[in-house]
Structures are given as structure tokens and as C-alpha cells.
mmCIF file of C-alpha atoms and ligand atoms in Angstrom:
data_model
loop_
_atom_site.group_PDB
_atom_site.id
_atom_site.type_symbol
_atom_site.label_atom_id
_atom_site.label_comp_id
_atom_site.label_asym_id
_atom_site.label_seq_id
_atom_site.Cartn_x
_atom_site.Cartn_y
_atom_site.Cartn_z
ATOM 1 C CA MET M 1 22.581 -1.628 -13.465
ATOM 2 C CA THR M 2 21.895 -5.323 -14.110
ATOM 3 C CA ALA M 3 18.333 -6.516 -14.369
ATOM 4 C CA LEU M 4 18.110 -7.721 -10.766
ATOM 5 C CA GLU M 5 20.256 -5.092 -9.082
ATOM 6 C CA PRO M 6 18.185 -2.560 -7.152
ATOM 7 C CA ASP M 7 18.885 1.055 -8.033
ATOM 8 C CA PRO M 8 17.399 4.299 -6.719
ATOM 9 C CA ARG M 9 15.731 4.766 -10.120
ATOM 10 C CA HIS M 10 13.478 1.836 -9.227
ATOM 11 C CA ARG M 11 11.994 3.937 -6.435
ATOM 12 C CA PHE M 12 12.057 1.114 -3.862
ATOM 13 C CA SER M 13 11.336 2.164 -0.323
ATOM 14 C CA PHE M 14 10.988 0.470 3.071
ATOM 15 C CA GLY M 15 9.341 1.548 6.310
ATOM 16 C CA LEU M 16 11.696 2.038 9.248
ATOM 17 C CA TRP M 17 9.338 -0.351 11.086
ATOM 18 C CA THR M 18 9.814 -3.108 8.493
ATOM 19 C CA VAL M 19 13.545 -3.868 8.461
ATOM 20 C CA GLY M 20 13.495 -2.437 12.031
ATOM 21 C CA ASN M 21 10.805 -4.908 13.135
ATOM 22 C CA ARG M 22 12.064 -6.773 16.181
ATOM 23 C CA GLY M 23 10.182 -10.023 15.632
ATOM 24 C CA ALA M 24 7.735 -9.841 18.490
ATOM 25 C CA ASP M 25 4.381 -11.653 17.999
ATOM 26 C CA PRO M 26 1.411 -12.189 20.306
ATOM 27 C CA PHE M 27 3.118 -15.328 21.721
ATOM 28 C CA GLY M 28 6.664 -14.164 22.140
ATOM 29 C CA GLY M 29 8.856 -11.112 22.648
ATOM 30 C CA PRO M 30 11.452 -9.608 20.355
ATOM 31 C CA THR M 31 14.057 -11.841 18.719
ATOM 32 C CA ARG M 32 16.174 -9.015 17.307
ATOM 33 C CA PRO M 33 17.778 -5.884 18.791
ATOM 34 C CA ALA M 34 16.390 -2.425 17.964
ATOM 35 C CA LEU M 35 18.081 -0.721 14.983
ATOM 36 C CA ASP M 36 18.902 2.963 14.951
ATOM 37 C CA PRO M 37 16.936 4.815 12.218
ATOM 38 C CA ALA M 38 20.060 6.535 10.796
ATOM 39 C CA GLU M 39 21.744 3.089 10.622
ATOM 40 C CA ILE M 40 18.736 1.697 8.771
ATOM 41 C CA VAL M 41 19.040 4.484 6.248
ATOM 42 C CA ARG M 42 22.764 3.764 5.653
ATOM 43 C CA GLN M 43 22.146 -0.025 5.338
ATOM 44 C CA LEU M 44 19.269 0.452 2.874
ATOM 45 C CA GLY M 45 21.189 3.070 0.920
ATOM 46 C CA ALA M 46 24.018 0.550 0.401
ATOM 47 C CA LEU M 47 21.496 -1.910 -1.027
ATOM 48 C CA GLY M 48 20.313 0.543 -3.722
ATOM 49 C CA VAL M 49 17.086 1.537 -1.987
ATOM 50 C CA TRP M 50 15.676 4.936 -2.902
ATOM 51 C CA GLY M 51 13.525 5.901 0.068
ATOM 52 C CA VAL M 52 12.359 5.254 3.622
ATOM 53 C CA SER M 53 9.023 5.824 5.277
ATOM 54 C CA LEU M 54 8.296 6.314 8.922
ATOM 55 C CA HIS M 55 5.705 6.697 11.681
ATOM 56 C CA ASP M 56 6.290 9.793 13.847
ATOM 57 C CA ASP M 57 7.127 7.526 16.820
ATOM 58 C CA ASP M 58 9.585 5.381 14.805
ATOM 59 C CA LEU M 59 11.911 8.384 14.650
ATOM 60 C CA ILE M 60 10.926 10.567 17.608
ATOM 61 C CA PRO M 61 10.152 8.939 20.960
ATOM 62 C CA PRO M 62 6.730 10.366 22.036
ATOM 63 C CA ASP M 63 8.234 11.819 25.252
ATOM 64 C CA ALA M 64 11.086 13.661 23.473
ATOM 65 C CA THR M 65 11.536 17.367 24.243
ATOM 66 C CA ARG M 66 11.593 19.889 21.380
ATOM 67 C CA SER M 67 15.401 20.078 21.431
ATOM 68 C CA GLU M 68 15.780 16.258 21.564
ATOM 69 C CA ARG M 69 13.372 16.034 18.625
ATOM 70 C CA ASP M 70 15.380 18.556 16.596
ATOM 71 C CA ALA M 71 18.656 16.762 17.335
ATOM 72 C CA ILE M 72 17.183 13.418 16.178
ATOM 73 C CA VAL M 73 15.846 15.005 12.991
ATOM 74 C CA THR M 74 19.237 16.597 12.248
ATOM 75 C CA ARG M 75 21.059 13.301 12.695
ATOM 76 C CA PHE M 76 18.534 11.491 10.521
ATOM 77 C CA ARG M 77 18.711 14.228 7.866
ATOM 78 C CA ARG M 78 22.493 13.746 7.742
ATOM 79 C CA ALA M 79 22.099 9.998 7.080
ATOM 80 C CA LEU M 80 19.644 10.823 4.283
ATOM 81 C CA ASP M 81 22.009 13.377 2.764
ATOM 82 C CA ASP M 82 25.040 11.066 3.045
ATOM 83 C CA THR M 83 23.226 8.231 1.211
ATOM 84 C CA GLY M 84 21.124 10.350 -1.190
ATOM 85 C CA MET M 85 17.972 8.724 0.150
ATOM 86 C CA VAL M 86 14.598 10.408 0.485
ATOM 87 C CA VAL M 87 11.710 10.110 2.900
ATOM 88 C CA SER M 88 9.042 8.806 0.575
ATOM 89 C CA MET M 89 6.091 8.784 2.968
ATOM 90 C CA ALA M 90 5.239 9.728 6.549
ATOM 91 C CA THR M 91 2.479 8.450 8.808
ATOM 92 C CA GLN M 92 1.347 8.653 12.421
ATOM 93 C CA ASN M 93 1.122 5.971 15.064
ATOM 94 C CA LEU M 94 -2.437 6.150 16.275
ATOM 95 C CA PHE M 95 -2.556 2.532 17.436
ATOM 96 C CA SER M 96 0.139 1.766 20.046
ATOM 97 C CA HIS M 97 -0.771 4.025 22.986
ATOM 98 C CA PRO M 98 -3.561 2.783 25.280
ATOM 99 C CA ALA M 99 -5.334 6.116 24.775
ATOM 100 C CA PHE M 100 -6.189 4.865 21.250
ATOM 101 C CA LYS M 101 -7.495 1.476 22.304
ATOM 102 C CA ASP M 102 -11.083 2.434 21.406
ATOM 103 C CA GLY M 103 -10.051 4.172 18.207
ATOM 104 C CA ALA M 104 -8.306 7.411 17.297
ATOM 105 C CA PHE M 105 -10.421 9.498 14.842
ATOM 106 C CA THR M 106 -13.366 7.215 15.767
ATOM 107 C CA SER M 107 -12.803 6.836 19.494
ATOM 108 C CA ASN M 108 -15.975 7.220 21.523
ATOM 109 C CA THR M 109 -14.099 9.806 23.604
ATOM 110 C CA PRO M 110 -14.032 13.258 21.921
ATOM 111 C CA GLU M 111 -10.830 14.209 23.774
ATOM 112 C CA VAL M 112 -9.065 11.160 22.289
ATOM 113 C CA ARG M 113 -10.243 12.173 18.838
ATOM 114 C CA ARG M 114 -8.821 15.713 19.361
ATOM 115 C CA LEU M 115 -5.501 14.201 20.600
ATOM 116 C CA ALA M 116 -5.392 12.026 17.446
ATOM 117 C CA ILE M 117 -5.868 15.015 15.180
ATOM 118 C CA ALA M 118 -3.251 17.058 17.026
ATOM 119 C CA LYS M 119 -0.761 14.159 16.878
ATOM 120 C CA THR M 120 -1.442 13.831 13.141
ATOM 121 C CA MET M 121 -0.860 17.537 12.495
ATOM 122 C CA ARG M 122 2.565 17.185 14.160
ATOM 123 C CA ALA M 123 3.276 14.055 12.079
ATOM 124 C CA ILE M 124 2.356 15.957 8.903
ATOM 125 C CA GLU M 125 4.778 18.770 9.910
ATOM 126 C CA LEU M 126 7.510 16.174 10.493
ATOM 127 C CA GLY M 127 6.809 14.637 7.098
ATOM 128 C CA VAL M 128 6.990 18.012 5.410
ATOM 129 C CA GLU M 129 10.211 18.827 7.213
ATOM 130 C CA LEU M 130 11.725 15.618 5.898
ATOM 131 C CA GLY M 131 10.392 16.103 2.350
ATOM 132 C CA ALA M 132 7.650 13.442 2.327
ATOM 133 C CA GLU M 133 4.943 14.132 -0.240
ATOM 134 C CA ILE M 134 2.547 11.459 0.988
ATOM 135 C CA GLN M 135 0.942 11.040 4.415
ATOM 136 C CA VAL M 136 -0.549 7.565 4.978
ATOM 137 C CA PHE M 137 -3.564 6.964 7.134
ATOM 138 C CA TRP M 138 -3.790 3.401 8.461
ATOM 139 C CA GLY M 139 -6.698 3.251 10.889
ATOM 140 C CA GLY M 140 -5.215 0.551 13.076
ATOM 141 C CA ARG M 141 -7.649 0.999 15.931
ATOM 142 C CA GLU M 142 -10.580 2.426 13.933
ATOM 143 C CA GLY M 143 -13.087 -0.353 14.380
ATOM 144 C CA THR M 144 -14.692 -2.440 17.062
ATOM 145 C CA GLU M 145 -15.360 -5.922 18.353
ATOM 146 C CA VAL M 146 -18.764 -4.923 19.768
ATOM 147 C CA LEU M 147 -21.243 -3.764 17.171
ATOM 148 C CA ALA M 148 -23.487 -2.153 19.807
ATOM 149 C CA ALA M 149 -20.685 0.088 21.100
ATOM 150 C CA LYS M 150 -19.967 2.031 17.953
ATOM 151 C CA PRO M 151 -22.716 2.959 15.481
ATOM 152 C CA PRO M 152 -20.859 2.741 12.134
ATOM 153 C CA MET M 153 -22.509 5.820 10.592
ATOM 154 C CA ASP M 154 -21.360 7.977 13.507
ATOM 155 C CA ALA M 155 -17.888 6.442 13.236
ATOM 156 C CA LEU M 156 -17.710 7.291 9.522
ATOM 157 C CA ARG M 157 -18.874 10.810 10.182
ATOM 158 C CA ARG M 158 -16.120 11.303 12.772
ATOM 159 C CA TYR M 159 -13.564 9.716 10.367
ATOM 160 C CA ARG M 160 -14.666 12.196 7.666
ATOM 161 C CA GLU M 161 -14.582 15.124 10.088
ATOM 162 C CA ALA M 162 -10.955 14.310 11.026
ATOM 163 C CA LEU M 163 -9.822 13.936 7.421
ATOM 164 C CA ASP M 164 -11.618 17.095 6.339
ATOM 165 C CA PHE M 165 -9.984 19.016 9.225
ATOM 166 C CA LEU M 166 -6.535 17.667 8.353
ATOM 167 C CA CYS M 167 -6.981 18.532 4.640
ATOM 168 C CA GLY M 168 -7.865 22.040 5.849
ATOM 169 C CA PHE M 169 -4.663 22.100 7.903
ATOM 170 C CA VAL M 170 -2.509 21.097 4.912
ATOM 171 C CA ARG M 171 -4.147 23.711 2.705
ATOM 172 C CA ASP M 172 -3.899 26.438 5.330
ATOM 173 C CA ARG M 173 -0.190 25.738 5.769
ATOM 174 C CA GLY M 174 0.344 25.674 2.032
ATOM 175 C CA TYR M 175 1.848 22.159 2.120
ATOM 176 C CA ALA M 176 1.757 19.940 -0.979
ATOM 177 C CA THR M 177 1.083 16.811 1.142
ATOM 178 C CA ARG M 178 -1.425 14.301 -0.277
ATOM 179 C CA PHE M 179 -3.151 11.708 1.884
ATOM 180 C CA ALA M 180 -3.384 7.997 1.205
ATOM 181 C CA LEU M 181 -5.903 5.892 3.159
ATOM 182 C CA GLU M 182 -4.776 2.317 3.854
ATOM 183 C CA PRO M 183 -7.709 -0.070 4.164
ATOM 184 C CA LYS M 184 -7.606 -3.252 6.275
ATOM 185 C CA PRO M 185 -10.505 -5.578 7.008
ATOM 186 C CA ASN M 186 -9.571 -6.657 10.556
ATOM 187 C CA GLU M 187 -6.586 -6.970 12.949
ATOM 188 C CA PRO M 188 -6.073 -5.553 15.411
ATOM 189 C CA ARG M 189 -9.798 -4.704 15.616
ATOM 190 C CA GLY M 190 -12.454 -7.390 15.055
ATOM 191 C CA ASP M 191 -13.922 -5.335 12.248
ATOM 192 C CA MET M 192 -12.297 -2.195 10.925
ATOM 193 C CA PHE M 193 -13.911 0.777 9.248
ATOM 194 C CA LEU M 194 -12.871 1.272 5.572
ATOM 195 C CA PRO M 195 -12.060 -2.475 5.318
ATOM 196 C CA THR M 196 -11.170 -2.656 1.627
ATOM 197 C CA VAL M 197 -9.851 -0.548 -1.196
ATOM 198 C CA GLY M 198 -13.415 -0.332 -2.586
ATOM 199 C CA HIS M 199 -14.791 0.996 0.682
ATOM 200 C CA ALA M 200 -12.050 3.615 0.868
ATOM 201 C CA LEU M 201 -12.517 4.776 -2.730
ATOM 202 C CA ALA M 202 -16.203 5.336 -2.140
ATOM 203 C CA PHE M 203 -15.577 7.134 1.134
ATOM 204 C CA ILE M 204 -13.018 9.500 -0.413
ATOM 205 C CA GLN M 205 -15.647 10.865 -2.772
ATOM 206 C CA THR M 206 -17.640 12.065 0.252
ATOM 207 C CA LEU M 207 -14.766 14.201 1.583
ATOM 208 C CA GLU M 208 -14.517 17.974 1.299
ATOM 209 C CA HIS M 209 -11.300 17.727 -0.764
ATOM 210 C CA PRO M 210 -11.404 14.347 -2.509
ATOM 211 C CA GLU M 211 -8.654 15.467 -4.888
ATOM 212 C CA MET M 212 -6.141 15.489 -1.960
ATOM 213 C CA VAL M 213 -6.936 11.964 -0.889
ATOM 214 C CA GLY M 214 -6.137 8.599 -2.494
ATOM 215 C CA VAL M 215 -5.432 5.082 -1.272
ATOM 216 C CA ASN M 216 -2.453 3.068 -0.074
ATOM 217 C CA PRO M 217 -3.528 -0.539 -0.786
ATOM 218 C CA GLU M 218 -1.599 -3.326 0.906
ATOM 219 C CA ALA M 219 -1.225 -6.759 -0.631
ATOM 220 C CA ALA M 220 -1.682 -8.572 2.683
ATOM 221 C CA HIS M 221 -4.834 -6.699 3.601
ATOM 222 C CA GLU M 222 -6.944 -7.500 0.523
ATOM 223 C CA THR M 223 -5.513 -11.036 0.362
ATOM 224 C CA MET M 224 -6.314 -11.857 4.032
ATOM 225 C CA VAL M 225 -9.973 -11.850 3.089
ATOM 226 C CA GLY M 226 -9.511 -13.555 -0.230
ATOM 227 C CA LEU M 227 -9.834 -10.555 -2.595
ATOM 228 C CA SER M 228 -7.640 -10.051 -5.609
ATOM 229 C CA PHE M 229 -5.082 -7.402 -4.784
ATOM 230 C CA TYR M 230 -4.362 -7.031 -8.476
ATOM 231 C CA HIS M 231 -7.933 -6.036 -9.141
ATOM 232 C CA ALA M 232 -8.042 -3.682 -6.177
ATOM 233 C CA VAL M 233 -4.919 -1.844 -7.325
ATOM 234 C CA ALA M 234 -6.215 -1.695 -10.884
ATOM 235 C CA GLN M 235 -9.409 -0.079 -9.735
ATOM 236 C CA ALA M 236 -7.455 2.438 -7.687
ATOM 237 C CA ILE M 237 -5.278 3.308 -10.692
ATOM 238 C CA GLU M 238 -8.298 3.607 -12.969
ATOM 239 C CA ALA M 239 -9.859 6.039 -10.470
ATOM 240 C CA GLY M 240 -6.661 8.120 -10.384
ATOM 241 C CA LYS M 241 -6.302 7.217 -6.709
ATOM 242 C CA LEU M 242 -3.212 5.040 -6.373
ATOM 243 C CA PHE M 243 -1.079 7.494 -4.355
ATOM 244 C CA HIS M 244 1.080 4.829 -2.633
ATOM 245 C CA ILE M 245 1.330 1.049 -2.252
ATOM 246 C CA ASP M 246 2.336 -1.419 0.468
ATOM 247 C CA LEU M 247 3.903 -4.498 -1.109
ATOM 248 C CA ASN M 248 4.262 -7.786 0.770
ATOM 249 C CA ALA M 249 2.976 -11.378 0.601
ATOM 250 C CA GLN M 250 0.188 -13.179 2.376
ATOM 251 C CA ARG M 251 -1.806 -16.397 2.356
ATOM 252 C CA ILE M 252 -5.609 -16.166 2.185
ATOM 253 C CA GLY M 253 -7.522 -16.489 5.423
ATOM 254 C CA ARG M 254 -4.585 -15.993 7.767
ATOM 255 C CA TYR M 255 -3.574 -13.223 10.175
ATOM 256 C CA ASP M 256 -1.719 -10.294 8.547
ATOM 257 C CA GLN M 257 1.479 -12.111 7.663
ATOM 258 C CA ASP M 258 3.456 -9.300 6.024
ATOM 259 C CA PHE M 259 5.824 -11.751 4.319
ATOM 260 C CA ARG M 260 8.668 -10.775 1.985
ATOM 261 C CA PHE M 261 7.323 -9.569 -1.387
ATOM 262 C CA GLY M 262 7.133 -12.542 -3.747
ATOM 263 C CA ALA M 263 6.985 -15.155 -0.987
ATOM 264 C CA GLN M 264 3.413 -16.193 -1.811
ATOM 265 C CA ASP M 265 1.161 -16.241 -4.881
ATOM 266 C CA LEU M 266 3.682 -15.443 -7.584
ATOM 267 C CA MET M 267 0.999 -15.312 -10.251
ATOM 268 C CA GLU M 268 -0.854 -12.454 -8.508
ATOM 269 C CA ALA M 269 2.462 -10.751 -7.743
ATOM 270 C CA PHE M 270 3.461 -11.065 -11.390
ATOM 271 C CA PHE M 271 0.283 -9.358 -12.661
ATOM 272 C CA LEU M 272 0.562 -6.706 -9.968
ATOM 273 C CA VAL M 273 4.108 -5.791 -10.951
ATOM 274 C CA GLY M 274 3.177 -5.723 -14.636
ATOM 275 C CA LEU M 275 0.312 -3.407 -13.802
ATOM 276 C CA LEU M 276 2.452 -1.018 -11.744
ATOM 277 C CA GLU M 277 5.175 -0.946 -14.398
ATOM 278 C CA GLU M 278 2.813 -0.494 -17.350
ATOM 279 C CA SER M 279 0.207 1.847 -15.917
ATOM 280 C CA GLY M 280 2.475 4.887 -15.553
ATOM 281 C CA TYR M 281 2.341 4.674 -11.730
ATOM 282 C CA ASP M 282 5.323 6.699 -10.637
ATOM 283 C CA GLY M 283 4.955 6.570 -6.883
ATOM 284 C CA PRO M 284 7.111 4.617 -4.420
ATOM 285 C CA ARG M 285 7.451 0.831 -4.729
ATOM 286 C CA HIS M 286 7.094 0.555 -0.982
ATOM 287 C CA PHE M 287 7.584 -2.656 1.000
ATOM 288 C CA ASP M 288 5.563 -3.037 4.166
ATOM 289 C CA ALA M 289 6.847 -6.475 5.024
ATOM 290 C CA ARG M 290 8.787 -7.994 7.898
ATOM 291 C CA PRO M 291 11.711 -10.425 8.016
ATOM 292 C CA TYR M 292 10.652 -13.800 9.385
ATOM 293 C CA ARG M 293 10.894 -13.884 13.180
ATOM 294 C CA VAL M 294 13.874 -16.339 12.864
ATOM 295 C CA GLU M 295 16.017 -13.716 11.090
ATOM 296 C CA ARG M 296 18.803 -11.723 12.745
ATOM 297 C CA GLY M 297 21.585 -9.430 11.639
ATOM 298 C CA ARG M 298 22.460 -10.059 7.985
ATOM 299 C CA GLY M 299 19.201 -11.999 7.545
ATOM 300 C CA VAL M 300 17.281 -8.722 7.782
ATOM 301 C CA TRP M 301 19.167 -7.261 4.810
ATOM 302 C CA GLU M 302 18.786 -10.516 2.850
ATOM 303 C CA PHE M 303 15.023 -10.088 3.388
ATOM 304 C CA ALA M 304 15.154 -6.547 2.017
ATOM 305 C CA THR M 305 17.187 -7.608 -1.002
ATOM 306 C CA GLY M 306 14.768 -10.475 -1.639
ATOM 307 C CA CYS M 307 11.769 -8.114 -1.829
ATOM 308 C CA MET M 308 13.478 -6.012 -4.489
ATOM 309 C CA ARG M 309 14.917 -8.954 -6.505
ATOM 310 C CA SER M 310 11.509 -10.588 -6.750
ATOM 311 C CA TYR M 311 9.970 -7.317 -7.903
ATOM 312 C CA LEU M 312 12.632 -6.801 -10.554
ATOM 313 C CA ALA M 313 12.430 -10.440 -11.703
ATOM 314 C CA LEU M 314 8.672 -10.191 -12.107
ATOM 315 C CA ALA M 315 9.013 -6.869 -13.973
ATOM 316 C CA ASP M 316 11.395 -8.562 -16.342
ATOM 317 C CA LYS M 317 8.938 -11.456 -16.881
ATOM 318 C CA ALA M 318 6.131 -8.951 -17.486
ATOM 319 C CA SER M 319 8.128 -7.225 -20.268
ATOM 320 C CA ARG M 320 8.915 -10.653 -21.774
ATOM 321 C CA MET M 321 5.278 -11.568 -21.765
ATOM 322 C CA ARG M 322 4.573 -8.544 -23.981
ATOM 323 C CA GLU M 323 7.074 -9.843 -26.555
ATOM 324 C CA ASP M 324 6.208 -13.543 -26.439
ATOM 325 C CA THR M 325 4.502 -14.228 -29.814
ATOM 326 C CA GLU M 326 2.818 -17.421 -28.579
ATOM 327 C CA ILE M 327 1.357 -15.631 -25.592
ATOM 328 C CA LEU M 328 0.264 -12.747 -27.808
ATOM 329 C CA ALA M 329 -1.529 -15.257 -30.057
ATOM 330 C CA ALA M 330 -3.145 -16.865 -27.019
ATOM 331 C CA LEU M 331 -4.338 -13.420 -25.873
ATOM 332 C CA GLU M 332 -5.956 -13.028 -29.341
ATOM 333 C CA ALA M 333 -7.586 -16.396 -28.974
ATOM 334 C CA ALA M 334 -8.917 -15.379 -25.550
ATOM 335 C CA GLY M 335 -10.408 -12.227 -27.134
ATOM 336 C CA THR M 336 -8.438 -10.018 -24.726
ATOM 337 C CA PRO M 337 -7.862 -7.163 -27.216
ATOM 338 C CA GLY M 338 -11.656 -6.984 -27.767
ATOM 339 C CA LEU M 339 -12.150 -5.829 -24.167
ATOM 340 C CA ALA M 340 -10.225 -2.659 -24.983
ATOM 341 C CA GLU M 341 -12.676 -1.730 -27.753
ATOM 342 C CA PRO M 342 -15.595 0.562 -26.887
ATOM 343 C CA THR M 343 -18.910 -1.351 -26.787
ATOM 344 C CA VAL M 344 -21.478 1.202 -27.950
ATOM 345 C CA GLY M 345 -19.881 4.620 -27.396
ATOM 346 C CA PRO M 346 -21.781 7.411 -25.676
ATOM 347 C CA TYR M 347 -25.528 7.275 -25.543
ATOM 348 C CA SER M 348 -27.603 8.683 -28.363
ATOM 349 C CA ARG M 349 -31.210 7.846 -29.206
ATOM 350 C CA ALA M 350 -30.080 6.701 -32.673
ATOM 351 C CA ALA M 351 -27.520 4.353 -31.187
ATOM 352 C CA ALA M 352 -30.141 2.947 -28.834
ATOM 353 C CA ASP M 353 -32.564 2.415 -31.752
ATOM 354 C CA THR M 354 -29.860 0.656 -33.797
ATOM 355 C CA LEU M 355 -29.041 -1.607 -30.900
ATOM 356 C CA LEU M 356 -32.661 -2.424 -30.281
ATOM 357 C CA ALA M 357 -33.131 -3.228 -34.001
ATOM 358 C CA THR M 358 -30.099 -5.559 -34.128
ATOM 359 C CA ARG M 359 -30.807 -9.282 -34.390
ATOM 360 C CA PHE M 360 -28.371 -11.009 -32.050
ATOM 361 C CA ASP M 361 -27.595 -14.718 -32.193
ATOM 362 C CA PRO M 362 -26.923 -15.666 -28.575
ATOM 363 C CA ASP M 363 -26.569 -19.385 -29.448
ATOM 364 C CA ALA M 364 -23.800 -18.641 -31.946
ATOM 365 C CA LEU M 365 -22.129 -16.264 -29.415
ATOM 366 C CA GLY M 366 -22.337 -19.036 -26.798
ATOM 367 C CA GLU M 367 -20.377 -21.370 -29.041
ATOM 368 C CA ARG M 368 -17.183 -19.412 -28.822
ATOM 369 C CA GLY M 369 -14.343 -20.946 -26.799
ATOM 370 C CA TYR M 370 -11.869 -18.589 -25.115
ATOM 371 C CA HIS M 371 -8.836 -20.895 -24.659
ATOM 372 C CA ASN M 372 -8.149 -19.524 -21.209
ATOM 373 C CA ASP M 373 -6.499 -22.734 -20.052
ATOM 374 C CA ARG M 374 -3.869 -22.531 -22.784
ATOM 375 C CA LEU M 375 -3.218 -18.817 -22.059
ATOM 376 C CA ASP M 376 -2.935 -19.476 -18.347
ATOM 377 C CA GLN M 377 -0.603 -22.447 -18.891
ATOM 378 C CA LEU M 378 1.718 -20.321 -21.063
ATOM 379 C CA VAL M 379 1.896 -17.726 -18.320
ATOM 380 C CA VAL M 380 2.640 -20.442 -15.743
ATOM 381 C CA GLU M 381 5.426 -21.753 -17.968
ATOM 382 C CA LEU M 382 6.812 -18.237 -18.389
ATOM 383 C CA LEU M 383 6.912 -17.884 -14.589
ATOM 384 C CA LEU M 384 8.488 -21.316 -14.242
ATOM 385 C CA GLY M 385 11.288 -20.247 -16.591
ATOM 386 C CA LEU M 386 10.228 -22.697 -19.292
ATOM 387 C CA ARG M 387 9.937 -19.982 -21.915
HETATM 388 C C1 GCO T 1 -0.400 -3.109 9.495
HETATM 389 C C2 GCO T 1 -0.254 -1.936 8.563
HETATM 390 C C3 GCO T 1 0.860 -0.995 8.989
HETATM 391 C C4 GCO T 1 0.739 0.308 8.251
HETATM 392 C C5 GCO T 1 1.674 1.297 8.858
HETATM 393 C C6 GCO T 1 1.736 2.577 8.083
HETATM 394 O O1 GCO T 1 -1.163 -3.961 9.122
HETATM 395 O O2 GCO T 1 0.266 -3.179 10.540
HETATM 396 O O3 GCO T 1 0.004 -2.401 7.289
HETATM 397 O O4 GCO T 1 2.091 -1.624 8.786
HETATM 398 O O5 GCO T 1 1.023 0.192 6.915
HETATM 399 O O6 GCO T 1 1.273 1.516 10.171
HETATM 400 O O7 GCO T 1 0.621 3.273 8.354
HETATM 401 MN MN1 MN T 2 -0.372 -4.697 7.198
HETATM 402 MN MN1 MN T 3 0.705 -1.377 5.566
#
């Protein structure tokens, strides 16, 4: 395995809906033909990809009979077995059907909410049947354009009720499935509930089984609103809640662009990859990106390869950064190792008294320079291939 050659050991995965995306946008129809899920598995397998993820409806048309469903699953299973690929994550489409236009778990119509929970239980069963350990919850329609229409506290209570019920279902069935909530600030709704990683992390602690639920942060979603995705992922890891990740690229302040991983903000992507590689995160490196609308045929697979090559190239740069003596010296000059030292340790009255009796010299402390420009420039030059 060469440094930039994807290998199943890298645990790269793609959603069926990503390479299978047909290029439609709000202004124009599809520019690519539909791809058969089993064919997607074979193509990705040949590229060294480890896993695929899917929405229930990506694989099974919603109107399929039980026997049609089983035949589709068998055919798909065969493609997985032939290629050695796994289903790394499953999820449910609670956003396409008009029934869900006002929300799924947070629809104002109780019957729609019950439909959403029933559809999700079936999607969980499908995921378990295919070996998925993670079930993602992206609340595509959970939100509103009209603040008056949907009191947010009621919406959050219904969201919690649905997740608690579904955790109960997983436990009752004895499944090992863990849930990962995927926050997004807006699009398609004007404002969405659980808009950021931080909101989701706080909400999870209010659930009946918080240990079963983590997050699935997506680069595009935090970046759309100008937040640091790197920081969001770090906080999720630090909370023990990074269960899954959606990698892609995005410019600040735009619609959800879902570009090829590495296509924007290489500096942020570089720190993100370093974090994933060095934190012990062992979940999927999952790409939720789309080929540009102008791609067709081979272009789709060039897109997939590009996502993985950029990831591997950045991982290589991250390991070089750790060995670069000039950068290590610049980190010392920035005081970075000092942040890893405990400040005061646990509280004790004696420690508080000592601290209160200490004579600090704020003026002297204020005279320190941190040489962040030099450090930053060295990292830029590493990324530019100058070191
Ligand atoms: C989006 C989301 C989706 C979800 C997917 C899995 O903005 O469209 O990122 O792609 O990740 O539906 O739940
Ligand atoms: Mn997205
Ligand atoms: Mn996503």
C-alpha cells in the first residue's frame, strides 16, 4: 500500500447517495443516470473503499413488497460479499416524501410522527440485517420557516420522545446499534432544530439513554455558518461522542455545497485529518460529498478517488508535522505544550488559599509574545510542499 493508495484498512466509506447522486439542483434536473447499488459497491470496492452507507430508500424502493425487498437485499449482500465491503452506517429518509414536509419526529401531525418512528424502526432492522453498527439521524425536515407555527420547546420534546422510543426499540430487540445525530443549521428548512454539534451534544445528555447516542458532524454543515469544523469535531471527541463523521468541503456562507473532501479550506481539513488520525477515532472515514454536477461516468469515480487521496495526503502531512523540528520549536515558542499541563488541579481549600496568596505580575505576563505568525507560516509552507 503506497501512501496515497486507498486500502480497506483506512476505513473509507461513501454513501450510496453520494457517488449515486444524479446532479439535480433546484434549477435543473439530473445530469447523470441512476446507478445500481450493487454496481456502486463493486466500483467502490475496486477503488479500495472499505464501506458503504445507505438510506432505507436508496436500496429499497418505498413501494417494494416484502419479497421484492428480500430479493434486493440478497443481491446487495452478494455484491458486499464479493468485494469484501461492509455497510458502515444506515439511516432513514425522513425528508423526501411530502408527508414529511412539516417535519418527521417534529411534524405538527401526530400521525406523521408515528409514521416516522415506524419507518425508522424498519430502517434500523435493515441496518442490522446488513451489519451496520451506526444509525444516523439527519433531521432534514425537522425545523420551520414560521416561528409561530412550531414552538421549539414542544418540538424538542417530540424529538426526544422519538429518540427515547427508538433507543427502547434497539434495547428491546437486543441490537448493538448506536445512534449518531447529524446537526445542520438550515437547508432545507429555514431554521433546523439541533443546528450545530454543540446543540446536539447538549440535547443528547437529556435523553433516557445518552450512552447510546453520539453525533455525526458534517464539515459542510458547521462551515456553512462559519464555525470551525475542527473545533466541533474536537469537542465531540473530547465528550466521547464522535460516533461517525461526514467529510466534505464547503465555503462559508453558501448553500450546503457538499464538495469533494479537500476541495476547500485545506488548512482546516489538514487539522481535522490530524485530529482524526491522532485521537484514536476508529470509526468510518465517511464521505458525504457529491461529484460536481458537470461530472459523468468515470468522473464520478475520479471524484471518489480524489476524496480519499486528499485525506491520505493530509494524514501524511500531519505525521510529518509531528517530526518537523522547526515546527516543534515554533510550537514551544507558542507555548502550546503548556496548554496540556494542568492549571491548578482539583479544588482544595489549601490550593485556593495558595492561589489567593500568590502575587501575580500581569504586566510581565502581558509582555510575552507567542510567535503565532511564524508557527502558522511554517504550517502553510508544509502544506504548500515547501518543507
Ligand atoms: C444533507 C445531509 C445528508 C445526510 C444523509 C444521511 O445535508 O443532505 O448531509 O446527506 O447526511 O441524509 O443522513
Ligand atoms: Mn449535508
Ligand atoms: Mn451528511
